[in-house]
Amino acid sequence: MHIGQYELPNRLFAAPMAGVTDRPFRQLCRRLGAGYAVSEMVTSRKDLWTSLKTSRRANHDGESAPIAVQIAGTDAAMMAEAAAFNIDRGAQIIDINMGCPAKKVCNKWAGSALMQDEPLALQIIEAVVAVCVRCGVPVTLKMRTGWRVERRNAVQIARAAESAGVAMVAVHGRTRDQGYKGEAEYDTIAEVKSRLRIPVVANGDIDSPRKAAEVLARTGADAIMVGRAAQGRPWIFGDIAHFLATGCERPQPAVRQVKRWLVEHLHDHYGLYGEFAGVRTARKHIGWAVRDLPGGEAFRARMNALDDCEAQLHAVGRWFDELGESRERVPAFAAGCEAIGEDNALEAILEEA
Ligand SMILES: Cc1cc2nc3c(=O)[nH]c(=O)nc-3n(C[C@H](O)[C@H](O)[C@H](O)COP(=O)(O)O)c2cc1C
């Protein structure tokens, strides 16, 4: 699997998720089996580039190549500038977000709303490619299957993007108006794949190794991208890799191993965010990690009241140690992705200053 000149170790991608796939989480996913992880979205609004949040999003310290940064916006010139800004800060691949359904983004005519205006979408793609080509940086595109169920235009946009020089497209199998409702549909992704020469990545509702194998077979895609199912279970990438290689599911990890990964992740997380923001933003990761475990809900509520790193780490450590006394391994993931978060996370980005 290649994106431009970059050869990836496998075809398992961590999906960009604003407020989730920051540098520590991306590194964790890659360590546990993802071959590629796209950063959270960076706005094309210049006035926000100096904000603390944006600079954390553009933090790639210690991240392994290729470093991929997603940009979002509505204006071709601003998007080109955003691409250049991120390349200066270490981006080796630029991903254009045409998949985001958040109201704020769509009112401002960005994200998946761009799919409604094909000429504007193409103008943005061409402007970004023009800047990136000069620096030898491949451009990728993330989109939905269309704007509305009656207007599934992913194939047209993907073909135009390929002609404009885009190196890969990822498609989430829902239209914008579907939000997260219903089930992802893979026929449109299969059609996109059949009409393009560049790599196509299938995304949407992949929550188990079997589902990953099914989606790969059904769409013929070159790779798959996993979002929500990796929240709290970043080892899903390793599970999928094992299943694709052997046809067998491997056992779920030991409780003590999950504790070790989580504690390492928390240290890295506090390092990026500092104590105040770090403790608060870590709560969601801890909440996802304990979600399916016995007593997890009660622990989540208790843990949310702690507001320093040491107390949070100590509580997590103790809770997992106690759990480890009664069971060796964490249970398999209860199927289904939680349809939460994307709108809020993205709207928060656009409101930040
Ligand atoms: C909390 C959250 C934040 C997201 N942020 C982004 C984003 O910044 N850019 C983007 O292209 N997609 C974003 N997405 C969409 C995911 O990348 C993915 O396309 C979607 O969740 C479907 O995949 P899944 O079923 O594996 O979760 C977000 C999704 C969630 C749940």
Short mmCIF file of N, CA and C and ligand atoms in Angstrom, two decimals, residues 14-21 38-42 70 72 95-101 142-144 171-174 180 184 186 203-207 225-231 288 337-346 349, ligand 1:
data_model
loop_
_atom_site.label_atom_id
_atom_site.label_comp_id
_atom_site.label_asym_id
_atom_site.label_seq_id
_atom_site.Cartn_x
_atom_site.Cartn_y
_atom_site.Cartn_z
N ALA A 14 -5.91 4.40 10.98
CA ALA A 14 -6.70 5.02 12.05
C ALA A 14 -7.36 6.27 11.46
N ALA A 15 -8.68 6.38 11.63
CA ALA A 15 -9.42 7.50 11.04
C ALA A 15 -9.12 8.79 11.80
N PRO A 16 -9.13 9.92 11.09
CA PRO A 16 -8.97 11.18 11.83
C PRO A 16 -10.21 11.43 12.67
N MET A 17 -10.03 11.75 13.94
CA MET A 17 -11.17 12.10 14.81
C MET A 17 -10.77 13.30 15.65
N ALA A 18 -11.42 14.42 15.38
CA ALA A 18 -11.12 15.65 16.11
C ALA A 18 -11.36 15.41 17.60
N GLY A 19 -10.42 15.85 18.41
CA GLY A 19 -10.55 15.68 19.86
C GLY A 19 -10.15 14.29 20.32
N VAL A 20 -9.76 13.42 19.42
CA VAL A 20 -9.39 12.04 19.79
C VAL A 20 -8.00 11.68 19.25
N THR A 21 -7.84 11.81 17.94
CA THR A 21 -6.60 11.31 17.33
C THR A 21 -5.49 12.36 17.38
N VAL A 38 -4.04 9.49 10.45
CA VAL A 38 -4.16 10.89 10.00
C VAL A 38 -4.45 11.76 11.22
N SER A 39 -3.85 12.94 11.24
CA SER A 39 -4.07 13.81 12.40
C SER A 39 -5.48 14.37 12.39
N GLU A 40 -5.84 14.94 13.53
CA GLU A 40 -7.13 15.64 13.61
C GLU A 40 -7.10 16.81 12.63
N MET A 41 -8.28 17.29 12.36
CA MET A 41 -8.42 18.38 11.40
C MET A 41 -7.78 19.67 11.92
N VAL A 42 -7.07 20.36 11.05
CA VAL A 42 -6.56 21.71 11.36
C VAL A 42 -7.35 22.68 10.50
N GLN A 70 -4.66 16.63 8.33
CA GLN A 70 -5.92 16.93 7.63
C GLN A 70 -6.24 18.41 7.76
N ALA A 72 -9.21 21.56 6.76
CA ALA A 72 -10.61 21.76 6.39
C ALA A 72 -10.88 23.23 6.20
N ASP A 95 -4.18 15.89 3.87
CA ASP A 95 -5.49 15.27 3.64
C ASP A 95 -6.55 16.37 3.65
N ILE A 96 -7.39 16.39 2.64
CA ILE A 96 -8.48 17.38 2.59
C ILE A 96 -9.73 16.75 3.18
N ASN A 97 -10.33 17.45 4.13
CA ASN A 97 -11.54 16.93 4.76
C ASN A 97 -12.76 17.33 3.95
N MET A 98 -13.38 16.33 3.33
CA MET A 98 -14.64 16.57 2.65
C MET A 98 -15.67 15.59 3.21
N GLY A 99 -15.43 15.20 4.48
CA GLY A 99 -16.29 14.16 5.04
C GLY A 99 -17.00 14.57 6.30
N CYS A 100 -16.78 15.80 6.72
CA CYS A 100 -17.27 16.15 8.04
C CYS A 100 -18.70 16.67 8.00
N PRO A 101 -19.60 16.09 8.78
CA PRO A 101 -21.01 16.49 8.68
C PRO A 101 -21.42 17.56 9.69
N LYS A 142 -10.63 12.90 2.02
CA LYS A 142 -11.54 12.07 2.81
C LYS A 142 -12.95 12.59 2.57
N MET A 143 -13.84 11.70 2.20
CA MET A 143 -15.19 12.14 1.87
C MET A 143 -16.24 11.13 2.34
N ARG A 144 -17.47 11.56 2.21
CA ARG A 144 -18.60 10.63 2.40
C ARG A 144 -19.07 10.15 1.02
N VAL A 171 -13.28 6.84 1.77
CA VAL A 171 -14.72 7.09 1.69
C VAL A 171 -15.43 6.46 2.89
N HIS A 172 -16.15 7.31 3.64
CA HIS A 172 -17.02 6.82 4.72
C HIS A 172 -18.37 6.48 4.06
N GLY A 173 -18.85 5.26 4.30
CA GLY A 173 -20.02 4.76 3.58
C GLY A 173 -21.36 5.32 4.02
N ARG A 174 -21.43 6.60 4.26
CA ARG A 174 -22.71 7.27 4.54
C ARG A 174 -22.71 8.61 3.83
N TYR A 180 -24.78 9.66 11.43
CA TYR A 180 -24.30 8.31 11.78
C TYR A 180 -25.45 7.32 11.80
N ALA A 184 -23.45 1.78 7.58
CA ALA A 184 -22.63 2.24 6.45
C ALA A 184 -22.92 1.34 5.25
N TYR A 186 -21.55 -0.08 1.51
CA TYR A 186 -20.23 -0.27 0.91
C TYR A 186 -20.26 -0.34 -0.62
N ASN A 203 -14.23 3.06 4.74
CA ASN A 203 -14.42 3.47 6.13
C ASN A 203 -15.91 3.42 6.49
N GLY A 204 -16.16 3.12 7.77
CA GLY A 204 -17.52 3.16 8.29
C GLY A 204 -17.93 1.86 8.95
N ASP A 205 -18.15 1.93 10.28
CA ASP A 205 -18.72 0.82 11.05
C ASP A 205 -17.84 -0.43 11.09
N ILE A 206 -16.55 -0.30 10.86
CA ILE A 206 -15.69 -1.48 10.97
C ILE A 206 -15.32 -1.62 12.44
N ASP A 207 -15.83 -2.67 13.06
CA ASP A 207 -15.66 -2.78 14.51
C ASP A 207 -15.13 -4.14 14.95
N MET A 225 -10.21 1.86 7.11
CA MET A 225 -9.96 2.91 8.10
C MET A 225 -10.93 2.70 9.26
N VAL A 226 -10.39 2.71 10.48
CA VAL A 226 -11.22 2.46 11.66
C VAL A 226 -11.20 3.69 12.56
N GLY A 227 -12.39 4.14 12.96
CA GLY A 227 -12.49 5.30 13.84
C GLY A 227 -12.97 4.91 15.23
N ARG A 228 -14.29 4.92 15.40
CA ARG A 228 -14.85 4.79 16.75
C ARG A 228 -14.48 3.48 17.45
N ALA A 229 -14.32 2.40 16.68
CA ALA A 229 -14.02 1.12 17.34
C ALA A 229 -12.62 1.10 17.94
N ALA A 230 -11.80 2.09 17.58
CA ALA A 230 -10.44 2.14 18.17
C ALA A 230 -10.43 2.96 19.45
N GLN A 231 -11.54 3.65 19.74
CA GLN A 231 -11.58 4.45 20.97
C GLN A 231 -11.58 3.48 22.15
N TRP A 288 -13.50 5.38 27.68
CA TRP A 288 -13.64 4.40 26.60
C TRP A 288 -12.93 3.10 26.97
N CYS A 337 -20.70 0.54 16.97
CA CYS A 337 -19.93 1.76 17.22
C CYS A 337 -20.85 2.77 17.87
N GLU A 338 -20.34 3.47 18.84
CA GLU A 338 -21.14 4.52 19.47
C GLU A 338 -21.23 5.70 18.51
N ALA A 339 -22.47 6.11 18.22
CA ALA A 339 -22.64 7.22 17.26
C ALA A 339 -22.57 8.55 17.98
N ILE A 340 -21.42 8.86 18.45
CA ILE A 340 -21.31 10.07 19.24
C ILE A 340 -20.14 10.94 18.79
N GLY A 341 -20.25 12.17 19.17
CA GLY A 341 -19.03 12.95 19.27
C GLY A 341 -18.59 13.79 18.11
N GLU A 342 -18.79 13.36 16.89
CA GLU A 342 -18.12 14.06 15.80
C GLU A 342 -18.59 15.52 15.70
N ASP A 343 -19.89 15.73 15.74
CA ASP A 343 -20.41 17.10 15.61
C ASP A 343 -19.82 18.01 16.67
N ASN A 344 -19.88 17.55 17.94
CA ASN A 344 -19.40 18.40 19.03
C ASN A 344 -17.92 18.68 18.89
N ALA A 345 -17.18 17.62 18.58
CA ALA A 345 -15.73 17.78 18.51
C ALA A 345 -15.37 18.79 17.42
N LEU A 346 -16.03 18.70 16.29
CA LEU A 346 -15.67 19.57 15.19
C LEU A 346 -16.15 20.99 15.43
N ILE A 349 -13.72 22.82 17.54
CA ILE A 349 -12.54 23.29 16.81
C ILE A 349 -12.83 24.63 16.15
C1 LIG B 1 -15.33 12.18 17.59
C2 LIG B 1 -15.16 12.11 16.11
C3 LIG B 1 -14.43 13.09 15.46
C4 LIG B 1 -14.24 13.03 14.07
N1 LIG B 1 -13.46 13.97 13.47
C5 LIG B 1 -13.20 13.88 12.14
C6 LIG B 1 -12.29 14.79 11.51
O1 LIG B 1 -11.71 15.68 12.15
N2 LIG B 1 -12.08 14.64 10.18
C7 LIG B 1 -12.70 13.67 9.44
O2 LIG B 1 -12.46 13.57 8.23
N3 LIG B 1 -13.54 12.79 10.00
C8 LIG B 1 -13.79 12.87 11.34
N4 LIG B 1 -14.60 11.93 11.93
C9 LIG B 1 -15.16 10.85 11.10
C10 LIG B 1 -14.27 9.60 11.16
O3 LIG B 1 -13.00 9.85 10.60
C11 LIG B 1 -14.93 8.42 10.41
O4 LIG B 1 -15.07 8.77 9.07
C12 LIG B 1 -16.29 8.05 10.96
O5 LIG B 1 -16.30 8.01 12.38
C13 LIG B 1 -16.74 6.68 10.43
O6 LIG B 1 -15.83 5.68 10.79
P1 LIG B 1 -16.09 4.66 12.04
O7 LIG B 1 -17.44 4.03 11.80
O8 LIG B 1 -14.96 3.69 11.96
O9 LIG B 1 -16.08 5.49 13.28
C14 LIG B 1 -14.83 11.98 13.30
C15 LIG B 1 -15.58 11.01 13.96
C16 LIG B 1 -15.76 11.05 15.34
C17 LIG B 1 -16.56 9.97 16.00
#
